[in-house]
PDB file of C-alpha atoms in Angstrom:
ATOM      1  CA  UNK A1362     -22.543   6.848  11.036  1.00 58.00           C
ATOM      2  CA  UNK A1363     -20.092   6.504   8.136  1.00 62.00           C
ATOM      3  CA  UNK A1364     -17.177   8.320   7.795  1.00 65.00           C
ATOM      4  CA  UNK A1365     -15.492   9.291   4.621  1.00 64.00           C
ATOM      5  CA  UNK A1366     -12.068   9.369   3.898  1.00 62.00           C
ATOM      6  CA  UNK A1367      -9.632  11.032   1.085  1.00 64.00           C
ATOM      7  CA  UNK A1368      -6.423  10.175   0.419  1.00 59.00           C
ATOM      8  CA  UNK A1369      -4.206  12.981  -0.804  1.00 64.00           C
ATOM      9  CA  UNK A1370      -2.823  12.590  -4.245  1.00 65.00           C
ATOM     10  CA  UNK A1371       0.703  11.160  -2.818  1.00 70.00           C
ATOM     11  CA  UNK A1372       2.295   7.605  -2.029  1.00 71.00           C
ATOM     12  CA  UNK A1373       2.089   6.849   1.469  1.00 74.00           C
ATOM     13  CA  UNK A1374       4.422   4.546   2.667  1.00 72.00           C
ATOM     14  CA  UNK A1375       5.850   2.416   5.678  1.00 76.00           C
ATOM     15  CA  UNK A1376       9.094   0.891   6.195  1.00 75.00           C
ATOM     16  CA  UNK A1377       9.646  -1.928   9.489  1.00 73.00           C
ATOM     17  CA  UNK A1378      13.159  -3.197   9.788  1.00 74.00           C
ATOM     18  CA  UNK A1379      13.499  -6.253  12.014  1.00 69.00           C
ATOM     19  CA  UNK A1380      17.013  -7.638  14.100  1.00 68.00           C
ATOM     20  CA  UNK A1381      18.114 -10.181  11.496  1.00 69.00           C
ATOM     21  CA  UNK A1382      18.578  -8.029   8.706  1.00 70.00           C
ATOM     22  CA  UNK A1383      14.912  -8.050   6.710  1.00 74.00           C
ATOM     23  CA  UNK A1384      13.126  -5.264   6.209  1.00 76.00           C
ATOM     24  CA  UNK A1385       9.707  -4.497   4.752  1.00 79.00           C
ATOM     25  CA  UNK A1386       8.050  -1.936   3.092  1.00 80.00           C
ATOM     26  CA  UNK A1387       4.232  -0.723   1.969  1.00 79.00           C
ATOM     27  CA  UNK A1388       3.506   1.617  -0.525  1.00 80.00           C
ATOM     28  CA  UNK A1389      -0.494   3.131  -1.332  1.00 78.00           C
ATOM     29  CA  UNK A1390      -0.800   4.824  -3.991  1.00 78.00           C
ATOM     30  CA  UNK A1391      -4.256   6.348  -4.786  1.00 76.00           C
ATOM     31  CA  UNK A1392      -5.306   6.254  -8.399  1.00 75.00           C
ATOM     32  CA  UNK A1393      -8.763   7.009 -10.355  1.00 73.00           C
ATOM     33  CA  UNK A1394     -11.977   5.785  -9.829  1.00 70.00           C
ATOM     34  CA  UNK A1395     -11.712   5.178  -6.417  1.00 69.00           C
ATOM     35  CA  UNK A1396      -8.431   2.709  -6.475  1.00 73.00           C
ATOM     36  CA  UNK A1397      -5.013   2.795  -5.776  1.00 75.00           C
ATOM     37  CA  UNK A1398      -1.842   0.568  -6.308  1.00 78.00           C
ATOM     38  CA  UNK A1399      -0.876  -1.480  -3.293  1.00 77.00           C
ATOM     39  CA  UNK A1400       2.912  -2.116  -3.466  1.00 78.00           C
ATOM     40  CA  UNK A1401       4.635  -4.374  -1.196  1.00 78.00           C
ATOM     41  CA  UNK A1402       8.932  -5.083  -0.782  1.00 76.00           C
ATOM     42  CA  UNK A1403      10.367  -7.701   1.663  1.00 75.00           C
ATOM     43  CA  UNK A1404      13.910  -7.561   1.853  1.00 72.00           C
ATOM     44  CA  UNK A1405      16.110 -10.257   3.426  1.00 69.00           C
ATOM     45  CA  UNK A1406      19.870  -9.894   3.459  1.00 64.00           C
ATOM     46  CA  UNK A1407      19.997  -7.975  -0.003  1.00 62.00           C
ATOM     47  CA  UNK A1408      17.530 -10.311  -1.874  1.00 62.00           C
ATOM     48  CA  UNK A1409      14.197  -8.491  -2.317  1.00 58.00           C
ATOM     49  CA  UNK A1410      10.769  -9.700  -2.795  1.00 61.00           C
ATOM     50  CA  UNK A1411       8.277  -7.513  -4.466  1.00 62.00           C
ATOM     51  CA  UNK A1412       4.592  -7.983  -4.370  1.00 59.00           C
ATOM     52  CA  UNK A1413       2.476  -5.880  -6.307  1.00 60.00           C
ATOM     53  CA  UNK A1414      -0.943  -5.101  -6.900  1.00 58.00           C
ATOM     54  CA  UNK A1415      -2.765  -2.665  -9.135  1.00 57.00           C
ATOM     55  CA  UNK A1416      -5.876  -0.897  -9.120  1.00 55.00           C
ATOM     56  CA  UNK A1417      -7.751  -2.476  -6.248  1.00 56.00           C
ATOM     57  CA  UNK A1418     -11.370  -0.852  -7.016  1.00 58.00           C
ATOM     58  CA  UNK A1419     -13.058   0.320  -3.627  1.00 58.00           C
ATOM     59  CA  UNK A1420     -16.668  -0.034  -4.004  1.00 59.00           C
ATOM     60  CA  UNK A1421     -19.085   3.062  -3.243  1.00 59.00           C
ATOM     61  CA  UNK A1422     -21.155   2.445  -0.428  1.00 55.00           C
ATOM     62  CA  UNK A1423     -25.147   2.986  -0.877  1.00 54.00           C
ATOM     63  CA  UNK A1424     -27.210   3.497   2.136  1.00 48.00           C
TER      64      UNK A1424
END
């Protein structure tokens, strides 16, 4: 059985903080035609890292 799901049109996102000061963060985003924005910040001791990528496609699945 295959389950289908929808992402509401808002940004989830995810923060994990860690004892010696770094944090990270992950932002989804959906976007159109089935893709969304993928948004990644590591943060160590005030110097951040961002990693981002755009509109990942999600292939539609035909049974």
């Amino acid at each position: 059985m295959v389950k289908t799901r929808h992402l509401e049109p808002r940004t989830y996102f995810k923060t994990i903080s860690s004892d010696n000061n770094e944090q990270r963060s992950l932002s989804i985003t959906p976007c159109d035609n089935n893709s969304f924005k993928l948004i990644c910040l590591k943060q160590i001791k005030n110097v951040i890292v961002k990693f981002k990528l755009t509109q990942i496609i999600i292939p539609k699945l035909i049974l």
